[in-house]
Amino acid sequence: MNKSVISVIILLFSLLGMRVNAQDNKITINGMIADATTGEPIPFANLGVLGTLAGVASDMDGKFELVLPDNYADRIIRVSVVGYASYEIKVAEAGQKGFLRIVLKPVTYGIGEAEVYAESLVYKKMLRQVVENISRNYISRPYNYEGYFQYTITENGNPQSMKEAIVTIFDNKGYERSDVHTAYKNLNYRFDQVRRDREVQSVLDGLTYFDDILTSDVIRNTRNILDIANAADYKLKNKGRLMYEGDSVRLIAYEVEKPSLSTSGDAAVTKYSGEIYINLKDYAVLKNVIHISADNFNQLGRNLIPANGTKKEDVKMTIVTNYKKLNSVYFLSGITIQYTYKEGENDINGRMQYVTTRVQTDSPEAIQGRMYYEDIKTDKNFWDNYTVYFKE
């Protein structure tokens, strides 16, 4: 492997906040992000090194680990999340702190929970403006995403399985709202590298489950809050205006009283609600959070027919989708899916996380079909110099 390839891989992994064992010295920054008023952890806050692609997001407990090359010592880390004032610190200073506790001050105005019919019409009109501006705000031509995917499962608190992969996605059309069939036909992917903590022992072990990630991109896919045809099924609530890096953001909470396949993408869903963060400057979605309850869990993924076997009960799922701006357009920066359910007497917990590490719009590589099963061999040379994990 030549030096240029190695340097690219190191940069990609530093973006993900992964620990990397390589020849160069590294600066490791561990810490937690919390609300300055309540002291509560802030999940999914963005930490990015200004002027680079390097960055990471805090986990559900507000914790993070960011590993950077030592030549980043003089660069600045910016911590940002919707509804809070941004925080900046020099890489070298952060690395000397040991455990870095960052507190962010809430920045809000106009908070309200108005639920009158007239206001609901205003927010439905705003969602319509989001859809009408998709082609202007998001990548509207063929493109590739390259990213890192990790899937972990625990049973009664004990680790059961873990897989990680480098994934390449190809969208033949770019962002547009269309029917399910068209989106499926134009959006394909493959797994380029795979590493797991155990050998594949069954067909289920070898499944990629990556369709769940794709369908969580609420801008590109349908059956979600942005389906204007189903607007009457959603109950909207104003959660106020927030500040995010100098822009005003409208937070709208939503709930579907009677979830269906067309509104939630899953026939087993019994409760469906969420929050969508809209930039009032250009009507771009910065973040979407979905909360799901269901009476069954599909072993083959949310969008396939449930597998036979023991019924999975008390299913709870949270899906967080984030978008960032690259030059003049927004792109999918990451998706986290966390779920829990009971299988008999056992408590099952799963976590999927995808982070985009590269966006390619010039001469993208066309990919045919989708890789539902890991039919590739692990390239030992690719992974040997890297120990990769997300800080839990």
C-alpha angles and dihedrals in degrees: 000000000000124000095253092057091048092050091051092051092049090051092049093050093047087055090059095052090245127154108247125196105205140133097269123080115257137207111222118200120189124180153116134256118218142174110263092216104043102020089229118142118259112224125208095015113160122240113188135169107233114244094018140074092241117119148112140208127236116249128237090285093050092252126135143174121204122186117192138175112263091242087070090068094110096044125101127246115212120200114201139166133162111273097022136087112254121252127210132195135166115255093234092051092048091050091056095054098080097211109018116210111193120191119196124202117229114243112195140144136176093025112178143148098214110166103175122134095248092055091048088058090052092055093045087054089050091053089050089054089052090056094044090053098047095101090051098043102039137047104288101182135060112298146161128231118198116194152151121259127193128181123185130177129193130186118206088343095307120117112250106172143349133190132176129187146176107235133193118202125195124197112191095196109025125227115343136131112249140139122298094256094053093047090049093049095050100042117073138159146182135201109239099183131011133190126178137173094240141022120271106269101173142012090264091055091058098048115112098212088200095134087077089062094048095050091051089068093098094188096054099035134052136226095076144089092299094062099110092191089065096043092118090063093061126083109207129204130187111236094178142254119299135187122240119179092326097316127108113240128194115217114206122185117206139188135184112218094200109024118207139174090268095052102037106021092236128080092206094063115117100173127029127177140141152153127252124198114211125190105228091205097066105359093246120150111239098179141000126194122192126192116198136185119187139174094227140024122223114226090201096053135282095283101050133075111281115262120243118254138067113005114248110222139188092027115187123179136177121193120191119189122186132192130194134189120250112189102312102342138060124241137188105270100177150335130208123191119187123178142171132191141158121248105188105306094340127099111218122198126186134182128190120185129181124183124184112231101173137022119201120188099152111083095340118200112252115229123197119215131339129286104232094165129044097244093160130091121242111256101226093192090057095056102030096094096044135077104190128190143135117239108249 
